[in-house]
CSV table of C-alpha atoms and ligand atoms in Angstrom, one decimal:
chain,number,residue,atom,x,y,z
A,1,MET,CA,-16.2,-9.9,-95.7
A,2,LEU,CA,-18.7,-11.9,-97.0
A,3,GLU,CA,-16.6,-15.2,-97.9
A,4,CYS,CA,-17.0,-18.8,-98.8
A,5,LYS,CA,-14.5,-21.8,-98.7
A,6,ALA,CA,-15.0,-24.9,-100.4
A,7,ILE,CA,-18.5,-24.8,-101.5
A,8,SER,CA,-20.4,-27.6,-103.0
A,9,TYR,CA,-24.3,-28.0,-103.3
A,10,GLY,CA,-26.4,-30.2,-105.4
A,11,TYR,CA,-30.7,-30.0,-105.3
A,12,ASN,CA,-29.6,-34.0,-105.0
A,13,ASP,CA,-26.6,-35.8,-103.5
A,14,ASP,CA,-25.9,-37.3,-107.3
A,15,SER,CA,-24.4,-34.2,-108.9
A,16,MET,CA,-23.2,-31.1,-107.6
A,17,ILE,CA,-24.4,-28.0,-109.3
A,18,ILE,CA,-21.5,-25.7,-107.4
A,19,ASN,CA,-18.1,-27.8,-106.8
A,20,ASP,CA,-15.3,-26.6,-104.7
A,21,VAL,CA,-16.1,-22.6,-104.9
A,22,ASP,CA,-14.5,-20.1,-103.1
A,23,PHE,CA,-15.2,-16.7,-103.4
A,24,GLN,CA,-15.2,-13.1,-101.5
A,25,LEU,CA,-16.9,-10.0,-101.6
A,26,ASN,CA,-15.1,-6.8,-99.7
A,27,PRO,CA,-17.3,-4.2,-97.7
A,28,GLY,CA,-18.0,-1.5,-100.2
A,29,GLU,CA,-16.8,-3.4,-103.3
A,30,VAL,CA,-19.1,-4.4,-106.2
A,31,VAL,CA,-18.5,-7.4,-108.3
A,32,GLY,CA,-19.9,-8.9,-111.2
A,33,LEU,CA,-21.1,-12.5,-111.6
A,34,PRO,CA,-21.5,-13.6,-115.2
A,35,GLY,CA,-21.7,-16.7,-116.6
A,36,PRO,CA,-23.9,-19.1,-119.1
A,37,SER,CA,-27.8,-20.1,-118.5
A,38,GLY,CA,-28.0,-23.0,-116.1
A,39,GLN,CA,-24.4,-22.6,-114.8
A,40,GLY,CA,-25.5,-22.5,-111.1
A,41,LYS,CA,-25.2,-18.5,-110.7
A,42,THR,CA,-28.4,-18.6,-108.8
A,43,THR,CA,-28.3,-21.8,-106.9
A,44,PHE,CA,-24.4,-20.1,-105.7
A,45,ALA,CA,-26.8,-16.8,-104.5
A,46,LYS,CA,-29.0,-18.6,-103.0
A,47,VAL,CA,-26.5,-20.4,-100.7
A,48,LEU,CA,-24.5,-17.5,-100.0
A,49,ALA,CA,-27.9,-15.8,-98.9
A,50,GLY,CA,-28.6,-18.5,-96.7
A,51,TYR,CA,-31.4,-19.9,-98.6
A,52,LEU,CA,-29.6,-23.4,-99.5
A,53,GLN,CA,-27.4,-25.3,-96.9
A,54,PRO,CA,-24.2,-26.5,-98.7
A,55,GLN,CA,-23.4,-29.8,-98.8
A,56,THR,CA,-19.5,-29.0,-97.8
A,57,GLY,CA,-17.9,-25.8,-97.1
A,58,ALA,CA,-19.6,-22.7,-95.0
A,59,VAL,CA,-20.5,-18.9,-95.6
A,60,ILE,CA,-18.8,-16.3,-93.2
A,61,CYS,CA,-20.2,-13.2,-93.2
A,62,ASP,CA,-18.0,-10.7,-91.1
A,63,GLY,CA,-16.4,-13.4,-89.4
A,64,ALA,CA,-19.8,-15.3,-88.3
A,65,PRO,CA,-22.1,-17.8,-89.7
A,66,LEU,CA,-25.3,-16.3,-91.3
A,67,PRO,CA,-27.8,-15.9,-88.8
A,68,THR,CA,-31.1,-18.5,-89.1
A,69,ASP,CA,-33.3,-16.3,-86.8
A,70,SER,CA,-32.6,-12.7,-87.2
A,71,TYR,CA,-32.4,-9.9,-90.0
A,72,CYS,CA,-29.8,-11.8,-92.7
A,73,PRO,CA,-27.1,-9.5,-93.2
A,74,VAL,CA,-26.8,-10.7,-96.5
A,75,GLN,CA,-30.0,-9.9,-98.8
A,76,LEU,CA,-30.7,-11.5,-102.1
A,77,LEU,CA,-32.9,-9.7,-104.9
A,78,PHE,CA,-34.2,-11.7,-107.9
A,79,GLN,CA,-35.4,-10.5,-111.0
A,80,HIS,CA,-39.2,-11.2,-110.1
A,81,PRO,CA,-39.7,-9.6,-107.1
A,82,GLU,CA,-43.2,-10.7,-106.6
A,83,ASN,CA,-41.6,-13.7,-105.2
A,84,ALA,CA,-40.3,-11.2,-102.3
A,85,LEU,CA,-43.5,-9.7,-101.3
A,86,ASN,CA,-46.4,-11.2,-99.5
A,87,PRO,CA,-49.6,-11.1,-102.0
A,88,ARG,CA,-52.1,-10.6,-99.3
A,89,TRP,CA,-50.0,-7.7,-97.7
A,90,LYS,CA,-50.3,-3.7,-98.4
A,91,LEU,CA,-46.6,-3.1,-99.9
A,92,GLY,CA,-46.3,-0.2,-97.3
A,93,ASP,CA,-46.8,-3.2,-94.3
A,94,SER,CA,-44.6,-5.4,-96.5
A,95,ILE,CA,-41.9,-3.0,-96.1
A,96,ALA,CA,-42.5,-1.3,-92.9
A,97,GLU,CA,-41.6,-5.1,-91.6
A,98,GLY,CA,-38.2,-4.4,-91.7
A,99,TYR,CA,-37.9,-0.7,-91.3
A,100,THR,CA,-38.9,2.3,-92.7
A,101,PRO,CA,-37.1,3.8,-95.7
A,102,SER,CA,-36.7,7.5,-95.8
A,103,PRO,CA,-38.1,9.9,-98.6
A,104,SER,CA,-34.8,10.1,-99.8
A,105,ILE,CA,-34.6,6.9,-100.8
A,106,LEU,CA,-37.8,6.6,-102.4
A,107,GLY,CA,-36.9,9.8,-104.0
A,108,LYS,CA,-33.8,8.3,-105.3
A,109,LEU,CA,-36.1,5.0,-106.6
A,110,ASN,CA,-38.7,7.0,-108.1
A,111,ILE,CA,-41.2,5.2,-106.0
A,112,ASP,CA,-44.7,7.3,-105.5
A,113,PRO,CA,-45.6,7.0,-101.8
A,114,LYS,CA,-49.4,6.0,-103.3
A,115,TRP,CA,-48.0,2.4,-104.0
A,116,LEU,CA,-47.3,1.8,-100.8
A,117,HIS,CA,-51.2,1.6,-100.1
A,118,ARG,CA,-51.7,-0.9,-102.8
A,119,TYR,CA,-51.3,-4.9,-102.9
A,120,PRO,CA,-48.2,-6.5,-105.5
A,121,HIS,CA,-50.5,-7.4,-108.3
A,122,GLU,CA,-51.6,-3.7,-108.5
A,123,LEU,CA,-48.3,-3.0,-109.6
A,124,SER,CA,-46.0,-3.2,-112.8
A,125,GLY,CA,-43.2,-5.7,-112.3
A,126,GLY,CA,-40.8,-2.7,-112.8
A,127,GLU,CA,-42.7,-0.7,-109.9
A,128,LEU,CA,-42.5,-3.8,-107.8
A,129,GLN,CA,-38.6,-4.1,-108.1
A,130,ARG,CA,-38.1,-0.4,-107.0
A,131,LEU,CA,-39.9,-1.5,-104.0
A,132,ALA,CA,-38.4,-4.4,-103.2
A,133,LEU,CA,-34.9,-2.9,-103.3
A,134,ALA,CA,-35.8,-0.5,-101.0
A,135,ARG,CA,-37.1,-2.9,-98.4
A,136,VAL,CA,-33.6,-4.1,-98.4
A,137,MET,CA,-31.9,-0.6,-98.7
A,138,THR,CA,-31.5,-0.3,-95.0
A,139,GLU,CA,-28.0,-0.2,-92.9
A,140,LYS,CA,-29.0,-4.0,-91.5
A,141,THR,CA,-27.9,-5.1,-95.0
A,142,ARG,CA,-24.4,-5.1,-95.3
A,143,TYR,CA,-24.1,-7.4,-98.7
A,144,LEU,CA,-26.5,-7.1,-101.7
A,145,ILE,CA,-26.5,-9.9,-104.2
A,146,ALA,CA,-28.5,-8.8,-107.1
A,147,ASP,CA,-29.3,-11.7,-109.3
A,148,GLU,CA,-30.7,-10.1,-112.8
A,149,MET,CA,-32.1,-7.2,-110.6
A,150,THR,CA,-32.6,-4.9,-113.5
A,151,ALA,CA,-33.1,-7.3,-116.3
A,152,MET,CA,-36.9,-6.4,-116.5
A,153,LEU,CA,-36.3,-2.5,-116.4
A,154,ASP,CA,-36.0,-0.3,-119.6
A,155,PRO,CA,-32.5,1.2,-119.8
A,156,ASN,CA,-33.5,4.9,-118.3
A,157,THR,CA,-35.1,3.0,-115.0
A,158,GLN,CA,-32.2,0.4,-115.0
A,159,ALA,CA,-29.7,3.4,-115.0
A,160,MET,CA,-31.5,5.2,-112.3
A,161,VAL,CA,-32.2,2.0,-110.1
A,162,TRP,CA,-28.0,1.2,-110.1
A,163,ASN,CA,-27.1,5.2,-109.4
A,164,ALA,CA,-29.5,4.9,-106.4
A,165,VAL,CA,-28.0,1.4,-105.5
A,166,LEU,CA,-24.8,2.2,-105.8
A,167,GLY,CA,-25.0,5.4,-104.0
A,168,TRP,CA,-26.3,3.9,-101.1
A,169,ALA,CA,-23.6,1.3,-101.1
A,170,ARG,CA,-21.0,3.7,-101.1
A,171,LYS,CA,-21.9,5.7,-98.4
A,172,HIS,CA,-22.9,2.3,-96.1
A,173,ASP,CA,-19.9,0.2,-97.4
A,174,VAL,CA,-21.5,-2.3,-98.5
A,175,GLY,CA,-20.8,-5.0,-100.7
A,176,ILE,CA,-22.6,-6.2,-103.7
A,177,LEU,CA,-22.9,-9.3,-105.8
A,178,ALA,CA,-24.3,-8.2,-109.4
A,179,ILE,CA,-25.3,-11.6,-111.4
A,180,SER,CA,-26.2,-10.8,-115.2
A,181,HIS,CA,-26.0,-12.0,-118.3
A,182,ASP,CA,-25.5,-8.6,-119.5
A,183,TYR,CA,-21.6,-7.9,-119.8
A,184,PRO,CA,-22.2,-4.1,-120.8
A,185,LEU,CA,-23.8,-3.1,-117.4
A,186,LEU,CA,-21.6,-5.6,-115.4
A,187,HIS,CA,-18.3,-3.4,-116.6
A,188,ARG,CA,-20.1,-0.3,-116.0
A,189,VAL,CA,-21.1,-1.1,-112.2
A,190,THR,CA,-18.7,-2.9,-110.8
A,191,ASP,CA,-15.2,-2.7,-109.8
A,192,ARG,CA,-14.5,-6.5,-111.0
A,193,ILE,CA,-15.2,-9.4,-112.7
A,194,ASP,CA,-15.6,-12.9,-110.8
A,195,ARG,CA,-15.5,-15.8,-113.6
A,196,THR,CA,-15.9,-18.6,-111.1
A,197,PHE,CA,-19.0,-19.3,-113.9
A,198,ALA,CA,-18.1,-17.6,-116.5
A,199,LYS,CA,-15.1,-20.0,-117.7
A,200,GLU,CA,-16.4,-19.6,-121.5
A,201,VAL,CA,-13.8,-18.6,-124.0
A,202,LEU,CA,-14.7,-14.7,-124.4
A,203,THR,CA,-15.8,-13.9,-127.4
A,204,SER,CA,-14.5,-10.9,-129.4
A,205,ALA,CA,-18.3,-9.0,-129.1
A,206,ILE,CA,-18.0,-9.7,-125.6
A,207,ARG,CA,-14.2,-8.6,-125.0
A,208,GLN,CA,-15.0,-5.1,-126.9
A,209,GLU,CA,-18.0,-4.6,-124.6
A,210,LEU,CA,-15.1,-5.2,-121.7
A,211,ARG,CA,-13.0,-2.9,-122.8
A,212,PRO,CA,-12.7,0.0,-120.6
A,213,ALA,CA,-14.4,3.6,-122.3
A,214,ALA,CA,-11.7,5.7,-123.5
B,301,ATP,N1,-35.2,-26.4,-106.8
B,301,ATP,C1,-34.2,-27.2,-107.8
B,301,ATP,N2,-34.1,-28.6,-108.0
B,301,ATP,C2,-33.5,-29.3,-108.8
B,301,ATP,N3,-32.4,-28.6,-110.3
B,301,ATP,C3,-32.8,-27.1,-109.8
B,301,ATP,C4,-33.3,-26.3,-109.0
B,301,ATP,N4,-32.9,-24.9,-109.1
B,301,ATP,C5,-32.0,-25.1,-110.1
B,301,ATP,N5,-31.8,-26.1,-110.4
B,301,ATP,C6,-31.2,-27.0,-111.7
B,301,ATP,O1,-29.9,-26.1,-111.5
B,301,ATP,C7,-29.1,-25.8,-112.3
B,301,ATP,C8,-28.4,-24.4,-112.4
B,301,ATP,O2,-29.5,-23.2,-112.0
B,301,ATP,P1,-29.4,-21.8,-111.5
B,301,ATP,O3,-30.8,-21.0,-111.7
B,301,ATP,O4,-28.6,-21.8,-110.3
B,301,ATP,O5,-28.2,-21.6,-112.8
B,301,ATP,P2,-28.2,-20.3,-113.4
B,301,ATP,O6,-26.5,-20.0,-113.8
B,301,ATP,O7,-28.3,-19.1,-112.4
B,301,ATP,O8,-28.6,-20.0,-114.9
B,301,ATP,P3,-29.6,-18.7,-115.4
B,301,ATP,O9,-28.4,-17.6,-115.9
B,301,ATP,O10,-30.1,-19.3,-116.5
B,301,ATP,O11,-30.2,-17.7,-114.1
B,301,ATP,C9,-30.0,-25.9,-113.6
B,301,ATP,O12,-29.4,-27.1,-114.3
B,301,ATP,C10,-30.9,-25.9,-112.9
B,301,ATP,O13,-32.2,-26.7,-113.8
């Protein structure tokens, strides 16, 4: 289980962005994290993935603190994949740094193997995002935090990417935290919604979107 207890984080000590948050994500579970802009969802994601050290509390992954000198079992994908890929490396080299994705994973994400011979600036944002995702779809990833991961994709590509990710997560018992403003998407892909950052009163439109399909 990926869990945190009493996490607080502030970019300066005067004001905390995250206050005393408890959270749990089980292996194989898909949890949605909605919330208005600026509430601290991305900050929380960065703490959970070990990019930021909380001022109070701790992140525990399968019974241990996150490693600092080896592959992190909690991987974080952002809306903009450029930040995750070295602009000076061909994409095949960036991916091979971790592992070699199977032709099946490349196929499920509709990745043209020729892209691996190109540099990041030679692909579209949506193509890059699928490569950034392939890069973390390894058995070493136990939890994936998808922060607006498919926000830039068209609806068909978004559905294709989520099918691939959910199939992979089911097969390997990977837990997923999906952060998004897109309630219909969260309703489609998650098992439950965590309301830590979404304390706003639900509008009737959102309630309608959240209602299970008949
Ligand atoms: N590096 C930083 N230094 C100082 N303040 C920051 C930094 N990064 C984010 N913030 C501030 O922290 C607050 C929370 O930002 P965060 O990106 O976590 O929110 P969010 O809920 O993910 O928002 P959105 O839905 O718009 O992505 C915001 O007020 C933001 O301006």
